[in-house]
């Protein structure tokens, strides 16, 4: 189901296989995922007979993830509506579209995309329209005539679109989704995703009610300045859930944990310092890492606030662990797939830091295993750091 829309933050199969092999779960076990993304992990787990409940803060991405389990429509209904929409769509004016959207397409192509969008919107009462929305959002990056590779959309850099005919591309994508809906293995996936902020009790209650999950398997944002809201700006602007950076931050990014320096503020960093940089050995380690990052920042003209980011990230993750500790069955496994990072060359052992943070909320650390090396190409680039990075599997046990 990853082909419905490519959200690049997905779990790798290697990570999922290794994660599941580390925990011995019975068929039908309920797995919670506080960072569901587009439910790549969720669909994988449910295909293996587990039940899945995810929480995702990005409203568009949460909607996509939820749709993968919703079975609102049949393949036949989606096909029929796709043809109807494609035939009815007459090129529209594009002058009201946000600048970013206008600068990503030839005007004729955008006219067709806008027409398809309006036809889908007019049919929002039909369950099949929810799938067509994703067929269309997936078409955008195929038809853009500028660089729109993840995570940055770069309207100033031209490229040849991978698909020139937006209408045909949209129909092809809709037909692929319809085929997936017809597939029997898809129909039995037992999962659900709620939109929410996994730092809050409200999100966990909406996900689990009074139930407890048998395990957690998740991949939290890494501490690497990747901005999930910015990465989906084209889709958010095109669909109208934001029309400026301000509304994107407000409508999309506000309930995400801090993973980019842009999400930090002095006030937030002060609160975070009180929370995580205390007099424990963990707190002292965090303080000393933040001091190294601050020293590197001071050496640069417009240095980034990685020191504040580290503090805010850990404080946010502590909130998530606190809820997770209460929402898991006692002794249940919690597995995190997470990478380390090295802003300004200061090595941040994010997997180790998260394991220590979790123990403050009563978890036990069972193991931290190496999954794969990553980021090695940075070594060749003199302007970046020389530290080799890895993705790791952190296995914890919930408080008993
Ligand atoms: C590494 S991605 C997870 C991808 C997912 N494992 C998959 O397979 O698709 C992290 C996700 O966490 C989401 N996120 C960030 N802060 C969150 C929060 N406070 N609550 C819920 N989700 C959040 C981001 O929007 C992003 O989609």
Tab-separated table of C-alpha atoms and ligand atoms in Angstrom:
chain	number	residue	atom	x	y	z
A	1	UNK	CA	0.000	0.000	0.000
A	2	UNK	CA	3.061	2.243	0.043
A	3	UNK	CA	2.382	2.991	-3.628
A	4	UNK	CA	-0.741	4.994	-2.737
A	5	UNK	CA	1.472	7.887	-1.721
A	6	UNK	CA	5.189	7.913	-1.116
A	7	UNK	CA	5.799	9.254	2.385
A	8	UNK	CA	9.510	8.826	2.753
A	9	UNK	CA	9.704	8.374	6.500
A	10	UNK	CA	8.542	4.746	6.397
A	11	UNK	CA	10.028	1.786	8.255
A	12	UNK	CA	12.335	-0.408	6.205
A	13	UNK	CA	11.409	-4.090	5.930
A	14	UNK	CA	14.751	-4.938	7.533
A	15	UNK	CA	13.873	-2.842	10.568
A	16	UNK	CA	10.391	-4.342	10.821
A	17	UNK	CA	11.611	-7.942	10.469
A	18	UNK	CA	14.300	-7.459	13.075
A	19	UNK	CA	11.920	-5.622	15.413
A	20	UNK	CA	9.284	-8.346	15.246
A	21	UNK	CA	11.852	-11.109	15.681
A	22	UNK	CA	13.030	-9.474	18.924
A	23	UNK	CA	9.591	-9.654	20.536
A	24	UNK	CA	7.596	-12.795	20.896
A	25	UNK	CA	4.021	-11.739	20.245
A	26	UNK	CA	1.008	-14.037	19.925
A	27	UNK	CA	-1.332	-13.752	16.926
A	28	UNK	CA	-3.828	-10.943	17.377
A	29	UNK	CA	-1.603	-8.998	19.819
A	30	UNK	CA	-2.404	-5.288	19.905
A	31	UNK	CA	0.584	-3.177	18.827
A	32	UNK	CA	0.619	0.581	19.518
A	33	UNK	CA	2.633	3.036	17.437
A	34	UNK	CA	2.832	6.632	18.747
A	35	UNK	CA	4.467	7.826	15.479
A	36	UNK	CA	2.375	6.059	12.847
A	37	UNK	CA	3.436	8.011	9.751
A	38	UNK	CA	1.692	6.600	6.687
A	39	UNK	CA	1.326	3.247	8.489
A	40	UNK	CA	3.986	1.418	6.524
A	41	UNK	CA	4.722	-0.397	9.766
A	42	UNK	CA	1.026	-0.692	10.560
A	43	UNK	CA	0.138	-2.452	7.323
A	44	UNK	CA	3.158	-4.743	7.669
A	45	UNK	CA	2.228	-5.741	11.226
A	46	UNK	CA	-1.445	-6.302	10.484
A	47	UNK	CA	-0.532	-8.401	7.429
A	48	UNK	CA	1.284	-10.666	9.911
A	49	UNK	CA	-1.807	-11.124	12.048
A	50	UNK	CA	-1.308	-8.431	14.703
A	51	UNK	CA	-3.779	-5.689	15.509
A	52	UNK	CA	-2.476	-2.150	15.155
A	53	UNK	CA	-3.335	1.225	16.641
A	54	UNK	CA	-1.354	4.249	15.502
A	55	UNK	CA	-1.211	7.910	16.486
A	56	UNK	CA	-0.021	10.427	13.902
A	57	UNK	CA	0.221	14.209	14.304
A	58	UNK	CA	0.317	15.224	10.634
A	59	UNK	CA	-3.357	15.553	9.691
A	60	UNK	CA	-2.913	14.650	6.015
A	61	UNK	CA	-0.600	11.731	6.712
A	62	UNK	CA	-2.875	10.444	9.491
A	63	UNK	CA	-5.790	10.499	7.062
A	64	UNK	CA	-3.792	8.452	4.550
A	65	UNK	CA	-2.744	5.965	7.218
A	66	UNK	CA	-6.302	5.576	8.477
A	67	UNK	CA	-7.579	5.041	4.945
A	68	UNK	CA	-5.304	2.036	4.554
A	69	UNK	CA	-7.404	0.216	7.151
A	70	UNK	CA	-10.797	1.820	6.612
A	71	UNK	CA	-12.230	-0.215	3.700
A	72	UNK	CA	-14.736	2.525	2.970
A	73	UNK	CA	-15.178	1.512	-0.653
A	74	UNK	CA	-14.729	-1.300	-3.131
A	75	UNK	CA	-12.230	-1.266	-5.953
A	76	UNK	CA	-15.121	-1.154	-8.410
A	77	UNK	CA	-16.526	2.022	-6.833
A	78	UNK	CA	-13.121	3.709	-6.914
A	79	UNK	CA	-12.594	2.788	-10.590
A	80	UNK	CA	-16.037	4.052	-11.584
A	81	UNK	CA	-15.622	7.349	-9.733
A	82	UNK	CA	-12.095	7.861	-11.099
A	83	UNK	CA	-13.354	7.644	-14.706
A	84	UNK	CA	-16.275	9.918	-13.881
A	85	UNK	CA	-13.967	12.538	-12.345
A	86	UNK	CA	-11.412	12.305	-15.168
A	87	UNK	CA	-14.093	12.828	-17.825
A	88	UNK	CA	-15.834	15.669	-15.984
A	89	UNK	CA	-12.647	17.638	-15.176
A	90	UNK	CA	-12.347	20.660	-17.469
A	91	UNK	CA	-9.186	22.748	-17.177
A	92	UNK	CA	-9.535	25.472	-14.551
A	93	UNK	CA	-7.886	28.792	-13.842
A	94	UNK	CA	-4.933	28.609	-11.483
A	95	UNK	CA	-4.409	32.215	-10.422
A	96	UNK	CA	-5.793	31.559	-6.933
A	97	UNK	CA	-3.358	28.776	-6.206
A	98	UNK	CA	-0.526	29.500	-3.730
A	99	UNK	CA	2.779	30.603	-5.320
A	100	UNK	CA	4.544	27.382	-4.413
A	101	UNK	CA	1.898	25.339	-6.220
A	102	UNK	CA	1.939	27.608	-9.294
A	103	UNK	CA	5.688	27.434	-9.534
A	104	UNK	CA	5.823	23.627	-9.563
A	105	UNK	CA	3.830	22.915	-12.762
A	106	UNK	CA	3.316	24.049	-16.321
A	107	UNK	CA	0.108	26.143	-16.242
A	108	UNK	CA	-1.776	23.658	-18.452
A	109	UNK	CA	-0.851	20.748	-16.174
A	110	UNK	CA	-1.871	22.667	-13.076
A	111	UNK	CA	-5.183	23.585	-14.744
A	112	UNK	CA	-5.966	19.871	-15.081
A	113	UNK	CA	-4.814	19.053	-11.535
A	114	UNK	CA	-7.003	21.819	-10.100
A	115	UNK	CA	-9.977	20.635	-12.181
A	116	UNK	CA	-9.516	17.068	-10.889
A	117	UNK	CA	-9.298	18.381	-7.336
A	118	UNK	CA	-12.526	20.346	-7.659
A	119	UNK	CA	-14.360	17.370	-9.169
A	120	UNK	CA	-13.194	15.177	-6.276
A	121	UNK	CA	-14.234	17.812	-3.751
A	122	UNK	CA	-17.700	18.020	-5.298
A	123	UNK	CA	-18.090	14.291	-4.688
A	124	UNK	CA	-16.875	14.319	-1.069
A	125	UNK	CA	-20.129	12.631	-0.021
A	126	UNK	CA	-18.994	9.519	-1.874
A	127	UNK	CA	-16.723	7.204	0.117
A	128	UNK	CA	-14.631	6.486	-2.971
A	129	UNK	CA	-13.645	10.167	-3.204
A	130	UNK	CA	-11.362	9.731	-0.172
A	131	UNK	CA	-9.198	7.347	-2.222
A	132	UNK	CA	-9.237	9.603	-5.284
A	133	UNK	CA	-7.842	12.403	-3.158
A	134	UNK	CA	-4.715	10.279	-2.624
A	135	UNK	CA	-4.543	9.261	-6.272
A	136	UNK	CA	-4.433	12.984	-7.048
A	137	UNK	CA	-2.015	13.984	-4.283
A	138	UNK	CA	0.294	11.185	-5.464
A	139	UNK	CA	0.086	12.568	-8.998
A	140	UNK	CA	1.440	15.986	-7.990
A	141	UNK	CA	5.108	15.038	-7.654
A	142	UNK	CA	4.903	12.871	-10.789
A	143	UNK	CA	3.779	15.855	-12.870
A	144	UNK	CA	5.849	18.667	-11.346
A	145	UNK	CA	8.354	20.272	-13.720
A	146	UNK	CA	10.648	21.340	-10.868
A	147	UNK	CA	12.670	19.409	-8.311
A	148	UNK	CA	10.255	17.990	-5.764
A	149	UNK	CA	12.309	15.127	-4.369
A	150	UNK	CA	11.935	14.559	-0.638
A	151	UNK	CA	12.230	16.360	1.646
A	152	UNK	CA	12.610	19.715	-0.139
A	153	UNK	CA	10.493	21.159	-2.921
A	154	UNK	CA	12.728	23.408	-5.002
A	155	UNK	CA	10.682	25.404	-7.490
A	156	UNK	CA	13.799	27.222	-8.713
A	157	UNK	CA	15.331	24.022	-10.136
A	158	UNK	CA	13.666	22.729	-13.315
A	159	UNK	CA	13.343	19.075	-14.254
A	160	UNK	CA	11.349	16.952	-16.695
A	161	UNK	CA	8.196	15.638	-15.057
A	162	UNK	CA	8.150	11.858	-14.669
A	163	UNK	CA	4.582	11.944	-16.066
A	164	UNK	CA	3.411	14.581	-18.518
A	165	UNK	CA	-0.304	13.831	-18.689
A	166	UNK	CA	-1.868	14.590	-15.313
A	167	UNK	CA	-5.295	13.146	-16.110
A	168	UNK	CA	-3.920	9.782	-17.286
A	169	UNK	CA	-1.513	9.629	-14.382
A	170	UNK	CA	-4.315	10.306	-11.918
A	171	UNK	CA	-6.436	7.516	-13.421
A	172	UNK	CA	-3.490	5.088	-13.344
A	173	UNK	CA	-2.908	5.856	-9.677
A	174	UNK	CA	-6.622	5.484	-8.881
A	175	UNK	CA	-6.698	2.099	-10.650
A	176	UNK	CA	-3.692	0.899	-8.623
A	177	UNK	CA	-5.494	1.859	-5.403
A	178	UNK	CA	-8.652	0.121	-6.647
A	179	UNK	CA	-6.656	-3.070	-7.320
A	180	UNK	CA	-5.299	-2.954	-3.774
A	181	UNK	CA	-8.810	-2.557	-2.404
A	182	UNK	CA	-9.861	-5.710	-4.293
A	183	UNK	CA	-6.974	-7.681	-2.872
A	184	UNK	CA	-8.131	-10.127	-0.191
A	185	UNK	CA	-5.022	-9.815	1.943
A	186	UNK	CA	-5.651	-6.064	2.188
A	187	UNK	CA	-9.243	-6.573	3.267
A	188	UNK	CA	-8.303	-8.413	6.453
A	189	UNK	CA	-5.894	-5.800	7.885
A	190	UNK	CA	-7.015	-5.018	11.426
A	191	UNK	CA	-5.731	-1.543	12.206
A	192	UNK	CA	-6.704	1.998	13.041
A	193	UNK	CA	-4.905	5.333	13.094
A	194	UNK	CA	-6.003	8.434	14.976
A	195	UNK	CA	-4.802	11.952	14.351
A	196	UNK	CA	-3.254	13.356	17.496
A	197	UNK	CA	-0.225	14.275	19.531
A	198	UNK	CA	1.255	11.257	21.304
A	199	UNK	CA	2.578	13.566	24.050
A	200	UNK	CA	-1.033	14.021	25.178
A	201	UNK	CA	-3.454	11.890	27.138
A	202	UNK	CA	-6.244	12.867	24.706
A	203	UNK	CA	-4.498	11.147	21.798
A	204	UNK	CA	-3.874	7.940	23.760
A	205	UNK	CA	-7.457	7.846	25.017
A	206	UNK	CA	-8.763	8.328	21.515
A	207	UNK	CA	-6.462	5.504	20.341
A	208	UNK	CA	-6.909	2.950	23.111
A	209	UNK	CA	-9.801	4.016	25.342
A	210	UNK	CA	-9.234	2.099	28.580
A	211	UNK	CA	-7.423	-0.784	26.844
A	212	UNK	CA	-3.729	-1.617	27.168
A	213	UNK	CA	-1.526	-2.489	24.212
A	214	UNK	CA	0.490	-5.727	24.177
A	215	UNK	CA	3.509	-4.059	22.571
A	216	UNK	CA	4.796	-0.863	21.029
A	217	UNK	CA	6.703	-0.826	17.771
A	218	UNK	CA	7.556	2.590	16.496
A	219	UNK	CA	10.010	4.821	14.691
A	220	UNK	CA	10.088	8.272	16.287
A	221	UNK	CA	11.403	11.314	14.420
A	222	UNK	CA	15.211	11.311	14.503
A	223	UNK	CA	17.120	14.232	15.910
A	224	UNK	CA	18.228	15.266	12.442
A	225	UNK	CA	16.354	18.421	11.551
A	226	UNK	CA	13.952	16.635	9.195
A	227	UNK	CA	10.768	18.688	8.972
A	228	UNK	CA	7.742	16.492	8.260
A	229	UNK	CA	5.477	19.486	7.716
A	230	UNK	CA	7.815	21.216	5.282
A	231	UNK	CA	8.366	17.939	3.428
A	232	UNK	CA	4.663	17.772	2.548
A	233	UNK	CA	4.202	21.479	1.820
A	234	UNK	CA	3.222	20.934	-1.816
A	235	UNK	CA	0.378	18.570	-0.915
A	236	UNK	CA	-0.761	20.678	2.063
A	237	UNK	CA	-0.894	23.866	-0.036
A	238	UNK	CA	-2.520	22.168	-3.007
A	239	UNK	CA	-5.245	20.588	-0.895
A	240	UNK	CA	-5.747	23.812	1.039
A	241	UNK	CA	-4.979	22.712	4.584
A	242	UNK	CA	-2.375	25.499	4.635
A	243	UNK	CA	-1.661	28.449	2.358
A	244	UNK	CA	1.408	29.981	3.977
A	245	UNK	CA	4.303	28.975	6.175
A	246	UNK	CA	2.420	30.359	9.176
A	247	UNK	CA	-0.676	28.250	8.574
A	248	UNK	CA	1.458	25.202	7.798
A	249	UNK	CA	3.165	25.540	11.157
A	250	UNK	CA	-0.178	26.119	12.856
A	251	UNK	CA	-2.264	23.449	11.126
A	252	UNK	CA	0.325	20.767	10.510
A	253	UNK	CA	3.435	21.090	12.655
A	254	UNK	CA	2.118	22.388	15.962
A	255	UNK	CA	1.396	18.985	17.483
A	256	UNK	CA	4.645	17.345	16.403
A	257	UNK	CA	7.534	16.696	18.736
A	258	UNK	CA	10.503	19.026	18.255
A	259	UNK	CA	12.791	17.482	15.654
A	260	UNK	CA	14.007	20.619	13.846
A	261	UNK	CA	15.715	23.743	15.143
A	262	UNK	CA	12.813	25.784	13.772
A	263	UNK	CA	10.512	24.183	16.329
A	264	UNK	CA	12.507	25.453	19.271
A	265	UNK	CA	12.093	28.681	21.226
A	266	UNK	CA	13.851	30.129	24.239
A	267	UNK	CA	10.839	29.502	26.467
A	268	UNK	CA	10.379	25.932	25.256
A	269	UNK	CA	14.093	25.221	25.788
A	270	UNK	CA	13.948	26.614	29.337
A	271	UNK	CA	11.025	24.380	30.233
A	272	UNK	CA	12.771	21.423	28.625
A	273	UNK	CA	15.955	22.132	30.608
A	274	UNK	CA	14.004	21.909	33.871
A	275	UNK	CA	12.530	18.616	32.732
A	276	UNK	CA	15.489	16.689	31.361
A	277	UNK	CA	18.732	18.451	32.325
A	278	UNK	CA	18.540	17.760	36.068
A	279	UNK	CA	21.259	16.556	38.448
A	280	UNK	CA	20.974	12.881	37.567
A	281	UNK	CA	23.837	11.386	35.535
A	282	UNK	CA	21.499	11.418	32.515
A	283	UNK	CA	20.694	15.095	33.127
A	284	UNK	CA	24.387	15.965	33.438
A	285	UNK	CA	25.161	14.141	30.196
A	286	UNK	CA	22.379	16.048	28.433
A	287	UNK	CA	23.667	19.333	29.850
A	288	UNK	CA	27.186	18.635	28.651
A	289	UNK	CA	25.972	17.677	25.137
A	290	UNK	CA	23.872	20.860	24.999
A	291	UNK	CA	26.926	22.874	26.080
A	292	UNK	CA	29.044	21.337	23.280
A	293	UNK	CA	26.326	22.168	20.755
A	294	UNK	CA	26.055	25.730	22.094
A	295	UNK	CA	29.838	26.124	21.791
A	296	UNK	CA	29.722	24.976	18.142
A	297	UNK	CA	26.808	27.344	17.478
A	298	UNK	CA	28.831	30.242	18.905
A	299	UNK	CA	31.638	29.554	16.390
A	300	UNK	CA	29.248	30.177	13.486
A	301	UNK	CA	27.817	33.384	12.157
A	302	UNK	CA	24.218	32.201	12.072
A	303	UNK	CA	24.574	29.015	14.061
A	304	UNK	CA	21.559	26.756	14.508
A	305	UNK	CA	19.983	26.097	17.900
A	306	UNK	CA	20.868	22.416	18.097
A	307	UNK	CA	21.436	22.802	21.834
A	308	UNK	CA	17.836	23.915	22.311
A	309	UNK	CA	16.642	21.226	19.918
A	310	UNK	CA	18.294	18.440	21.917
A	311	UNK	CA	16.596	19.622	25.118
A	312	UNK	CA	13.158	20.120	23.511
A	313	UNK	CA	13.321	16.773	21.685
A	314	UNK	CA	14.158	14.854	24.851
A	315	UNK	CA	11.509	16.671	26.902
A	316	UNK	CA	8.904	15.838	24.243
A	317	UNK	CA	9.989	12.206	24.062
A	318	UNK	CA	9.798	11.976	27.849
A	319	UNK	CA	6.114	12.919	27.630
A	320	UNK	CA	5.557	10.192	25.047
A	321	UNK	CA	7.310	7.590	27.241
A	322	UNK	CA	5.247	8.648	30.246
A	323	UNK	CA	1.997	7.926	28.411
A	324	UNK	CA	3.382	4.786	26.827
A	325	UNK	CA	4.338	3.410	30.257
A	326	UNK	CA	0.700	3.743	31.353
A	327	UNK	CA	-0.826	2.436	28.132
A	328	UNK	CA	1.202	-0.761	27.763
A	329	UNK	CA	0.505	-4.021	29.550
A	330	UNK	CA	3.045	-4.472	32.420
A	331	UNK	CA	6.286	-5.962	31.048
A	332	UNK	CA	5.177	-5.477	27.430
A	333	UNK	CA	7.951	-4.901	24.878
A	334	UNK	CA	8.466	-1.470	23.343
A	335	UNK	CA	10.723	-1.436	20.285
A	336	UNK	CA	12.065	1.772	18.757
A	337	UNK	CA	13.795	2.084	15.408
A	338	UNK	CA	15.866	5.236	15.656
A	339	UNK	CA	19.024	6.747	14.212
A	340	UNK	CA	21.764	8.739	15.894
A	341	UNK	CA	23.020	12.080	14.560
A	342	UNK	CA	25.945	14.475	14.777
A	343	UNK	CA	24.931	18.122	14.353
A	344	UNK	CA	28.037	20.284	13.986
A	345	UNK	CA	30.053	17.090	14.506
A	346	UNK	CA	28.795	16.615	18.092
A	347	UNK	CA	27.808	12.959	18.319
A	348	UNK	CA	24.304	12.446	19.716
A	349	UNK	CA	23.612	8.837	20.599
A	350	UNK	CA	19.854	9.277	20.229
A	351	UNK	CA	19.080	5.551	20.710
A	352	UNK	CA	21.076	5.490	23.967
A	353	UNK	CA	19.611	8.780	25.138
A	354	UNK	CA	16.073	7.575	24.470
A	355	UNK	CA	16.709	4.307	26.309
A	356	UNK	CA	17.957	6.289	29.345
A	357	UNK	CA	14.996	8.629	29.112
A	358	UNK	CA	12.591	5.682	29.045
A	359	UNK	CA	14.139	4.208	32.189
A	360	UNK	CA	13.197	7.458	33.961
A	361	UNK	CA	9.582	6.512	33.185
A	362	UNK	CA	10.038	2.992	34.563
A	363	UNK	CA	11.040	1.064	31.413
A	364	UNK	CA	13.861	-1.479	31.424
A	365	UNK	CA	16.362	-1.455	28.566
A	366	UNK	CA	16.695	-4.964	27.175
A	367	UNK	CA	19.055	-4.269	24.263
A	368	UNK	CA	20.253	-1.739	21.714
A	369	UNK	CA	21.237	-3.423	18.447
A	370	UNK	CA	22.857	-2.004	15.335
A	371	UNK	CA	20.527	-2.179	12.305
A	372	UNK	CA	22.442	-0.440	9.522
A	373	UNK	CA	25.006	2.272	8.863
A	374	UNK	CA	23.689	5.507	7.442
A	375	UNK	CA	24.879	8.940	6.525
A	376	UNK	CA	28.304	7.728	5.404
A	377	UNK	CA	28.195	9.906	2.297
A	378	UNK	CA	28.512	12.926	4.544
A	379	UNK	CA	32.090	11.903	5.164
A	380	UNK	CA	33.038	12.878	1.642
A	381	UNK	CA	31.601	16.327	1.989
A	382	UNK	CA	34.110	18.551	3.765
A	383	UNK	CA	31.427	20.938	4.961
A	384	UNK	CA	29.633	18.224	6.928
A	385	UNK	CA	30.840	16.227	9.881
A	386	UNK	CA	33.049	13.119	9.647
A	387	UNK	CA	31.090	10.978	12.104
A	388	UNK	CA	29.621	7.711	10.854
A	389	UNK	CA	26.023	7.200	11.800
A	390	UNK	CA	23.790	4.219	12.343
A	391	UNK	CA	20.176	3.209	12.749
A	392	UNK	CA	19.511	1.101	15.832
A	393	UNK	CA	16.855	-1.066	17.381
A	394	UNK	CA	16.115	-0.190	20.997
A	395	UNK	CA	14.204	-2.892	22.909
A	396	UNK	CA	12.579	-1.807	26.170
A	397	UNK	CA	10.178	-3.450	28.628
A	398	UNK	CA	7.255	-1.554	30.116
A	399	UNK	CA	7.149	-1.102	33.913
A	400	UNK	CA	5.753	-4.157	35.739
B	1	LIG	C1	9.864	8.410	11.361
B	1	LIG	S1	8.219	8.876	10.995
B	1	LIG	C2	7.349	7.360	11.270
B	1	LIG	C3	7.060	6.619	9.996
B	1	LIG	C4	6.293	5.329	10.209
B	1	LIG	N1	7.046	4.430	11.045
B	1	LIG	C5	5.956	4.645	8.883
B	1	LIG	O1	6.318	3.494	8.740
B	1	LIG	O2	5.346	5.272	8.021
B	1	LIG	C6	7.751	9.826	12.365
B	1	LIG	C7	6.320	10.342	12.314
B	1	LIG	O3	6.004	10.885	13.588
B	1	LIG	C8	5.066	11.925	13.392
B	1	LIG	N2	5.006	12.733	14.622
B	1	LIG	C9	5.847	13.703	15.040
B	1	LIG	N3	5.467	14.165	16.228
B	1	LIG	C10	4.359	13.460	16.610
B	1	LIG	C11	3.514	13.485	17.754
B	1	LIG	N4	3.735	14.334	18.764
B	1	LIG	N5	2.479	12.621	17.794
B	1	LIG	C12	2.249	11.761	16.785
B	1	LIG	N6	3.007	11.712	15.657
B	1	LIG	C13	4.060	12.544	15.568
B	1	LIG	C14	5.604	12.642	12.161
B	1	LIG	O4	4.608	13.425	11.537
B	1	LIG	C15	6.071	11.459	11.297
B	1	LIG	O5	5.067	11.063	10.411
